[in-house]
Each structure stands twice: as C-alpha cells, then as structure tokens.
Coordinates of C-alpha atoms in Angstrom, one line a residue:
X1 CA 0.2 -1.5 -15.4
X2 CA -0.8 -3.5 -12.3
X3 CA 1.1 -6.8 -11.7
X4 CA -1.2 -9.7 -12.1
X5 CA -0.6 -12.0 -9.2
X6 CA -3.1 -14.5 -10.3
X7 CA -0.7 -17.6 -10.3
X8 CA -0.8 -17.8 -6.6
X9 CA -4.1 -17.1 -5.0
X10 CA -3.9 -15.3 -1.6
X11 CA -6.5 -15.2 1.2
X12 CA -7.3 -13.5 4.4
X13 CA -7.8 -16.3 6.7
X14 CA -8.3 -14.6 10.0
X15 CA -9.2 -11.2 11.4
X16 CA -9.8 -9.6 14.8
X17 CA -10.2 -6.2 16.5
X18 CA -8.4 -5.3 19.5
X19 CA -10.2 -3.7 22.6
X20 CA -11.8 -0.7 21.3
X21 CA -13.0 2.7 22.5
X22 CA -11.0 3.7 25.6
X23 CA -8.6 0.9 26.8
X24 CA -6.9 1.5 30.3
X25 CA -5.9 -1.9 31.1
X26 CA -3.7 -3.0 28.2
X27 CA -0.7 -1.9 26.4
X28 CA -0.7 -1.5 22.5
X29 CA 1.5 -4.5 22.3
X30 CA -0.6 -6.7 24.5
X31 CA -3.8 -5.4 22.4
X32 CA -2.2 -6.6 19.4
X33 CA -1.2 -10.1 20.9
X34 CA -4.7 -10.9 22.1
X35 CA -6.2 -9.9 18.6
X36 CA -3.4 -12.0 17.0
X37 CA -4.3 -14.9 19.0
X38 CA -8.0 -14.6 18.0
X39 CA -7.2 -14.0 14.2
X40 CA -4.9 -16.9 14.0
X41 CA -7.4 -19.2 15.6
X42 CA -9.8 -18.3 12.9
X43 CA -7.1 -19.0 10.4
X44 CA -6.4 -22.4 12.0
X45 CA -2.7 -21.3 12.8
X46 CA -0.7 -20.3 15.6
X47 CA 2.3 -17.8 16.2
X48 CA 4.7 -20.5 15.3
X49 CA 3.2 -20.5 11.7
X50 CA 3.7 -16.7 11.3
X51 CA 6.9 -16.1 9.1
X52 CA 6.0 -12.3 7.9
X53 CA 5.1 -9.4 10.1
X54 CA 3.9 -6.1 9.0
X55 CA 2.9 -3.1 11.4
X56 CA 2.9 0.6 11.6
X57 CA 3.2 3.1 14.6
X58 CA 4.3 0.4 16.8
X59 CA 7.6 1.9 17.8
X60 CA 10.7 3.4 16.1
X61 CA 11.3 0.0 14.6
X62 CA 7.8 -1.2 14.7
X63 CA 8.0 -4.7 13.3
X64 CA 11.1 -5.4 15.4
X65 CA 9.5 -4.4 18.6
X66 CA 6.2 -6.1 18.0
X67 CA 7.8 -9.1 16.9
X68 CA 10.0 -9.2 20.0
X69 CA 6.7 -8.9 22.1
X70 CA 5.1 -11.7 20.0
X71 CA 8.1 -13.9 20.2
X72 CA 8.6 -13.7 16.3
X73 CA 11.7 -13.8 14.0
X74 CA 10.2 -13.5 10.6
X75 CA 11.5 -14.1 7.3
X76 CA 10.0 -11.1 5.9
X77 CA 8.9 -7.8 7.7
X78 CA 7.8 -4.3 6.9
X79 CA 6.9 -1.2 9.0
X80 CA 6.7 1.4 6.3
X81 CA 4.6 4.5 7.3
X82 CA 1.9 5.2 4.7
X83 CA -0.4 6.6 7.3
X84 CA -3.8 5.1 7.9
X85 CA -3.7 3.4 4.5
X86 CA -0.5 1.4 5.5
X87 CA -2.6 -1.7 6.3
X88 CA -4.2 -1.9 2.6
X89 CA -0.4 -1.4 1.6
X90 CA 0.6 -4.3 3.7
X91 CA -2.0 -6.6 2.1
X92 CA -0.8 -5.8 -1.3
X93 CA 2.9 -6.3 -0.2
X94 CA 2.0 -9.5 1.5
X95 CA 0.2 -10.7 -1.6
X96 CA 3.4 -10.2 -3.6
X97 CA 5.6 -11.6 -0.9
X98 CA 3.6 -14.9 -0.7
X99 CA 3.2 -15.1 -4.6
X100 CA 7.1 -14.7 -4.8
X101 CA 7.6 -17.4 -2.2
X102 CA 9.2 -15.2 0.4
X103 CA 6.8 -16.2 3.1
X104 CA 3.5 -18.2 3.7
X105 CA 1.7 -16.7 6.6
X106 CA 1.8 -12.8 7.1
X107 CA 0.3 -11.2 10.1
X108 CA -0.7 -7.5 9.9
X109 CA -1.1 -5.8 13.3
X110 CA -1.9 -2.4 14.8
X111 CA -3.0 -0.9 18.1
X112 CA -3.3 2.7 19.5
X113 CA -4.4 4.2 22.7
X114 CA -4.4 7.7 21.5
X115 CA -7.5 8.5 23.4
X116 CA -6.3 7.2 26.7
X117 CA -2.8 8.7 26.2
X118 CA -4.2 12.0 24.7
X119 CA -1.2 12.1 22.4
X120 CA -2.8 13.0 19.0
X121 CA -0.9 15.7 17.3
X122 CA -2.6 19.0 17.2
X123 CA -0.4 21.2 15.0
X124 CA 2.0 20.7 12.0
X125 CA 5.4 19.3 12.9
X126 CA 8.4 21.7 13.0
X127 CA 9.8 22.9 9.9
X128 CA 11.3 19.8 8.2
X129 CA 14.0 21.4 6.2
X130 CA 12.3 21.0 2.8
X131 CA 11.7 23.8 0.4
X132 CA 7.9 22.9 0.5
X133 CA 7.6 23.3 4.4
X134 CA 8.1 26.9 4.1
X135 CA 4.9 27.6 2.4
X136 CA 2.8 26.1 5.2
X137 CA 4.5 25.3 8.5
X138 CA 5.2 29.0 9.5
X139 CA 1.5 29.9 9.2
X140 CA 0.3 27.4 11.8
X141 CA -1.8 25.0 9.8
X142 CA -3.4 22.5 12.0
X143 CA -2.4 19.0 11.4
X144 CA -4.2 17.2 9.9
X145 CA -7.6 18.9 9.9
X146 CA -6.3 22.2 8.2
X147 CA -5.0 20.2 5.3
X148 CA -8.3 18.4 4.8
X149 CA -10.3 21.6 5.2
X150 CA -8.5 23.1 2.2
X151 CA -9.5 20.1 0.2
X152 CA -13.1 20.2 1.3
X153 CA -13.3 23.9 0.6
X154 CA -11.9 23.7 -2.9
X155 CA -13.9 20.6 -3.7
X156 CA -17.2 22.5 -2.7
X157 CA -16.1 25.6 -4.7
X158 CA -15.2 23.5 -7.9
X159 CA -18.0 21.2 -7.9
X160 CA -20.9 22.6 -6.1
X161 CA -21.1 20.1 -3.2
X162 CA -23.0 21.5 -0.3
X163 CA -22.9 21.1 3.4
X164 CA -25.9 18.8 3.3
X165 CA -24.0 16.4 1.0
X166 CA -21.1 16.3 3.4
X167 CA -23.6 15.7 6.4
X168 CA -25.2 12.9 4.4
X169 CA -22.0 10.9 4.8
X170 CA -21.9 11.2 8.7
X171 CA -25.7 10.4 8.8
X172 CA -25.1 7.2 6.8
X173 CA -22.2 6.2 8.9
X174 CA -24.2 6.7 12.1
X175 CA -27.1 4.6 10.9
X176 CA -24.7 1.7 10.2
X177 CA -23.1 2.4 13.8
X178 CA -26.6 2.1 15.4
X179 CA -26.5 -1.5 14.2
X180 CA -23.1 -2.2 15.6
X181 CA -22.9 -2.7 19.4
X182 CA -19.0 -2.1 19.4
X183 CA -19.5 1.4 17.8
X184 CA -18.3 4.4 20.0
X185 CA -21.4 6.4 19.1
X186 CA -24.9 5.0 18.3
X187 CA -27.2 7.9 19.0
X188 CA -29.6 8.9 16.1
X189 CA -28.1 11.8 13.9
X190 CA -29.7 14.0 11.4
X191 CA -28.3 16.2 8.8
X192 CA -29.5 19.1 10.9
X193 CA -27.4 17.8 13.7
X194 CA -24.2 17.7 11.7
X195 CA -24.7 21.1 10.1
X196 CA -25.3 22.7 13.6
X197 CA -22.3 21.0 15.3
X198 CA -19.4 23.4 16.2
X199 CA -17.2 24.7 13.4
X200 CA -13.6 23.3 13.7
X201 CA -12.0 24.2 10.6
X202 CA -14.1 25.9 7.8
X203 CA -15.9 24.3 6.2
X204 CA -15.4 21.1 8.5
X205 CA -17.6 20.9 11.6
X206 CA -17.2 18.6 14.5
X207 CA -19.4 15.9 13.2
X208 CA -17.7 16.0 9.8
X209 CA -14.6 14.7 11.6
X210 CA -13.6 11.2 12.8
X211 CA -13.6 10.1 16.3
X212 CA -10.6 9.9 18.6
X213 CA -10.6 6.5 20.1
X214 CA -8.3 3.6 21.1
X215 CA -8.3 0.5 19.1
X216 CA -6.8 -1.6 16.3
X217 CA -6.7 -5.1 14.8
X218 CA -5.1 -7.9 13.2
X219 CA -5.4 -9.5 9.7
X220 CA -3.9 -13.0 8.7
X221 CA -2.8 -13.0 5.0
X222 CA -1.8 -16.6 3.7
X223 CA -1.5 -18.9 0.6
X224 CA -4.3 -20.9 -0.7
X225 CA -2.8 -24.0 0.7
X226 CA -2.4 -22.8 4.2
X227 CA -5.9 -21.2 4.3
X228 CA -7.5 -24.8 3.6
X229 CA -7.2 -25.4 7.3
X230 CA -8.9 -22.3 8.5
X231 CA -11.7 -22.5 11.1
X232 CA -13.7 -19.8 9.3
X233 CA -14.3 -19.1 5.7
X234 CA -11.1 -17.6 4.0
X235 CA -11.6 -14.6 1.8
X236 CA -9.7 -14.2 -1.2
X237 CA -7.6 -10.9 -2.1
X238 CA -8.7 -10.4 -5.7
X239 CA -6.7 -7.3 -6.4
X240 CA -4.7 -4.6 -4.7
X241 CA -3.3 -1.2 -5.9
X242 CA -1.4 1.6 -4.1
X243 CA -0.1 5.1 -4.8
X244 CA 1.1 8.2 -3.2
X245 CA 1.5 11.8 -4.5
X246 CA 2.7 14.4 -2.1
X247 CA 3.5 15.1 1.6
X248 CA 3.1 18.9 1.8
X249 CA -0.3 20.3 0.9
X250 CA 1.3 23.1 -1.2
X251 CA 2.7 20.4 -3.5
X252 CA -0.7 18.7 -4.0
X253 CA -1.5 18.9 -7.8
X254 CA -5.2 18.9 -7.3
X255 CA -7.0 19.2 -4.0
X256 CA -10.1 17.4 -5.6
X257 CA -8.4 14.3 -6.7
X258 CA -6.7 11.6 -4.5
X259 CA -4.1 9.0 -5.3
X260 CA -7.1 6.7 -5.0
X261 CA -7.6 7.2 -8.6
X262 CA -4.5 5.3 -9.4
X263 CA -4.7 2.6 -6.7
X264 CA -8.4 2.0 -7.4
X265 CA -7.7 1.6 -11.2
X266 CA -4.9 -0.9 -10.6
X267 CA -6.8 -2.8 -7.8
X268 CA -10.0 -3.2 -10.0
X269 CA -7.9 -4.2 -13.0
X270 CA -6.0 -6.9 -11.0
X271 CA -9.3 -8.1 -9.7
X272 CA -11.1 -8.1 -13.0
X273 CA -14.0 -6.2 -11.7
X274 CA -15.9 -2.9 -12.2
X275 CA -17.2 -0.5 -9.6
X276 CA -20.7 -1.8 -10.5
X277 CA -19.7 -5.2 -9.2
X278 CA -19.0 -4.1 -5.7
X279 CA -21.5 -5.0 -3.0
X280 CA -19.7 -3.5 0.1
X281 CA -17.3 -0.4 0.2
X282 CA -15.3 0.4 3.2
X283 CA -13.6 3.8 2.6
X284 CA -11.5 5.6 5.1
X285 CA -14.0 8.2 6.4
X286 CA -11.7 10.5 8.3
X287 CA -13.7 13.4 7.1
X288 CA -16.9 13.5 5.3
X289 CA -15.8 15.1 2.1
X290 CA -13.2 12.5 1.7
X291 CA -15.7 9.8 1.1
X292 CA -17.1 11.9 -1.8
X293 CA -13.7 12.2 -3.4
X294 CA -13.1 8.4 -3.2
X295 CA -16.4 7.6 -4.6
X296 CA -15.4 9.6 -7.7
X297 CA -11.9 8.5 -7.9
X298 CA -12.7 4.8 -7.7
X299 CA -15.4 5.2 -10.4
X300 CA -18.6 4.8 -8.6
X301 CA -19.7 8.1 -10.0
X302 CA -18.4 10.7 -12.3
X303 CA -16.2 13.7 -11.1
X304 CA -18.5 16.3 -9.3
X305 CA -21.3 13.8 -8.8
X306 CA -20.8 12.4 -5.5
X307 CA -22.9 14.9 -3.6
X308 CA -25.9 14.0 -5.7
X309 CA -25.0 10.3 -5.5
X310 CA -24.9 10.1 -1.6
X311 CA -28.0 12.5 -1.4
X312 CA -30.1 9.5 -2.6
X313 CA -29.1 7.4 0.4
X314 CA -27.0 5.0 -1.5
X315 CA -24.6 4.7 1.5
X316 CA -27.0 4.0 4.1
X317 CA -28.4 0.6 5.2
X318 CA -30.6 -0.7 2.2
X319 CA -28.8 1.6 -0.2
X320 CA -27.4 0.6 -3.6
X321 CA -23.8 1.0 -2.3
X322 CA -23.5 0.0 1.5
X323 CA -20.6 1.9 2.8
X324 CA -18.9 2.5 6.3
X325 CA -21.0 -0.6 7.5
X326 CA -19.3 -0.7 10.9
X327 CA -20.1 3.0 11.4
X328 CA -16.6 3.9 10.1
X329 CA -14.2 6.3 11.5
X330 CA -17.0 8.9 12.0
X331 CA -19.0 6.8 14.3
X332 CA -17.4 3.3 15.1
X333 CA -13.8 3.9 15.8
X334 CA -10.9 5.8 14.7
X335 CA -7.6 4.8 16.6
X336 CA -5.4 7.1 14.7
X337 CA -5.0 4.7 11.7
X338 CA -8.4 3.2 10.7
X339 CA -7.2 1.3 7.6
X340 CA -6.9 -2.2 9.4
X341 CA -10.4 -2.1 10.7
X342 CA -11.7 -1.4 7.2
X343 CA -10.3 -4.9 6.2
X344 CA -11.7 -6.5 9.2
X345 CA -15.2 -5.2 8.5
X346 CA -15.1 -6.3 4.9
X347 CA -14.0 -9.7 5.7
X348 CA -16.8 -10.1 8.1
X349 CA -19.3 -8.8 5.6
X350 CA -18.2 -11.4 3.1
X351 CA -18.3 -14.2 5.5
X352 CA -21.9 -13.1 6.5
X353 CA -20.9 -12.5 10.2
X354 CA -22.0 -8.8 10.5
X355 CA -25.3 -9.6 12.2
X356 CA -27.8 -6.7 12.2
X357 CA -25.6 -4.8 9.8
X358 CA -24.9 -7.5 7.3
X359 CA -25.4 -6.6 3.7
X360 CA -27.5 -9.4 2.0
X361 CA -25.5 -11.7 -0.4
X362 CA -22.4 -9.7 -0.2
X363 CA -19.7 -11.3 -2.6
X364 CA -17.2 -8.5 -3.3
X365 CA -16.1 -5.7 -1.0
X366 CA -13.6 -3.0 -1.4
X367 CA -11.5 -1.6 1.6
X368 CA -9.9 1.7 0.6
X369 CA -7.4 3.4 2.9
X370 CA -5.8 6.7 2.7
X371 CA -3.2 8.6 4.7
X372 CA -1.0 11.6 5.1
X373 CA -1.9 15.2 4.7
X374 CA -4.9 16.1 2.3
X375 CA -4.6 12.5 0.7
X376 CA -1.0 11.9 0.4
X377 CA -1.3 8.2 0.1
X378 CA -3.9 5.7 -1.0
X379 CA -4.2 1.9 -1.4
X380 CA -7.2 -0.2 -2.5
X381 CA -7.9 -3.9 -1.8
X382 CA -10.7 -5.9 -3.7
X383 CA -11.8 -8.9 -1.6
X384 CA -14.2 -11.7 -2.7
X385 CA -16.2 -14.7 -1.2
X386 CA -14.9 -17.7 -3.2

C-alpha cells in the first residue's frame, strides 16, 4: 500500500526551464545554475535556503558535482539513476524527506547538451556480465529504440493498435507545440506525414520517436510553511508513486504493460483521485506507442482501448484529456531525460501560465515519467492547485 504523507503537505514552489534546443554558450552546470536562480526566485527563496539536492546524469557523483558548482552542502541528497523518470522519483523522495523532517527545501535539477555534444548512445552497452545480457547484447539491438520497437510490435499485434493510432499521438503533440514558442518543431503535421516518415526500427518511424535536443530544468519542492512566501502560486503534491521491473528486455514479463500500472495506482491512491478527475496529463512521450500504454496502465481507458481513445482527438487541444501540452518529447524538447520538464509544464498549467496552450480551469495534473529499456522504471506525480 502507498504511504500516506498527508500529515505534512508538500508543494512545488518554483520551476524553470534551462536554455533549450541547441545550447552552445553554456555548460550543463551553468544551465542548471541559471534555472535554479529563476525557480528559487519564484519560490521566494535563495540558494542559501536549499538543504536538499537531487539530480541525475550530472556527473559520476552527480549531486556532489552539481552541489559544488552551486555552492551547496545539502543535508539530504540523491542522484539515483532511474532514467527519464528520475525526476518524478525525486519529487516522491523529496516529499517523504520533507515529511520526515530531513530537509525543508529540495532543489531538483538537470541539464543536458546531448544535441550539441552528439553523445547520445546508439547501441546497447557492452555485455554487462549478467545472465540476461547474453540474450540481447550479442545481437546488436539498438539502444533504446530497438527495445521500444519490440514493445510497439507486440502491443500492435496483441491489441490491434494501428500505425494511425500511433501517428495520432505525434499529431496531438505537434498541435500543442504549435502553441508553444519554445518548442523545437512547430510545423503542421498530419497522420499521413508521420506514416510516410522514414522507418527507423519497425514499426517505429522517425516521427514516432522523440527529438534529440539540449535542455533541462529545475523544480523546487518545499514544505507548506516555506511555500507561504513564494512569489508565485505554489502547487501541492497530492500524491506520488514509483516502481521498476527489469533492465534487460529479455526479462520483461509483459511488453504491453509498464511499471506505471503500479506507480499510477499508488499515486492516485495517495492523492485520493481517479483518472476521471485529471484535467491535464503530461506523459513521457519518448515514442508514440508509449503514450498508449500509459493511458491504459494509469486507468484512463481499458487495456487495448488506447488506440480508439486517442483516435477521437482526446489528447489534442480542446480534447477531453489534454496531454503533452508543451509539445512533449515528440515536438517540444527531449534532452535525454524529459521527466523534469513534464513537472515544469504541469505546474505552469495549474498556475494558469501556459498562455496560448493553457487548459481552461486546470485544477489537477499528472506528470508521468518512465525510463530504462522498454519501460524499466516509472514514477507518477499528482499535482493540484489549492
């Protein structure tokens, strides 16, 4: 059962993006530092107030290296690698740490220059010594698209989802991106465009796959007492959940089910909400079919029903479940690990700050991060406007 941390309300009091797209004039550390200054200003706080630091992919000992750059000596720190879902995990862990009195102001930060540095991995890492690796590494499966393509193919075979259903996810994301001046690509996109884009790893085509960009963000999580002085409206963390299943795809028990089934269940139970209560959904859209799986695993529709669900335009602007409202990893930004930007966008929607892409009367939002190979990890965060 999920832990109920209701005795100590926790809030996101500040958020900020780093520079996005292609960043040639900053380092990853300076990108986080500038975003931290902006996010902390929103929270009515400064670096001197930060006593907990969370990061991923920022060095071999990430929190130590980022902390040194920022001049921090935190009482509580974590740099666990949960892939792109790390930042939703970190919100959950910061929530628990604040409730336990281990810290008061947690800064979650991340930045990547993977596009500028051209350092994205293209193949699976060398045989890692585990028994499981022998079943995939020698065959040259590409990292990570090969793993996700296996999932997509299985899902389409088992439940009858079509290429048009996958393409609808990309089209919905692009329609939101068209409303976001910070999105990397904003040109009109049709289902036919997606289906005629080059095949990369059957059945995934180029426009079924996320961008490769620079970017990142900062999120400030704090107690109700410290959030009272925020310069902008603090957003309450109603619930959070997390889970992970496997690393090697050969050990995945079901390629059509993600650990989001468990993380979503726990997050919704802690928050005391149902899928029908959610006004805005920010899923980790690294691949189009992934969003279909998340919709089912989090209970927005039944198993095998997501294709028909999205075909009605529900995820698009004006739809019944506005999703990927920044443009997502498919059209807005994907800096190697998108999860932190899902939280940033959810907070802005709940504050009413999303301008042309604002979802009317948004009160409850979900940020759902995933990571690893073919859905190794998942974490779900439910946020609400008080």
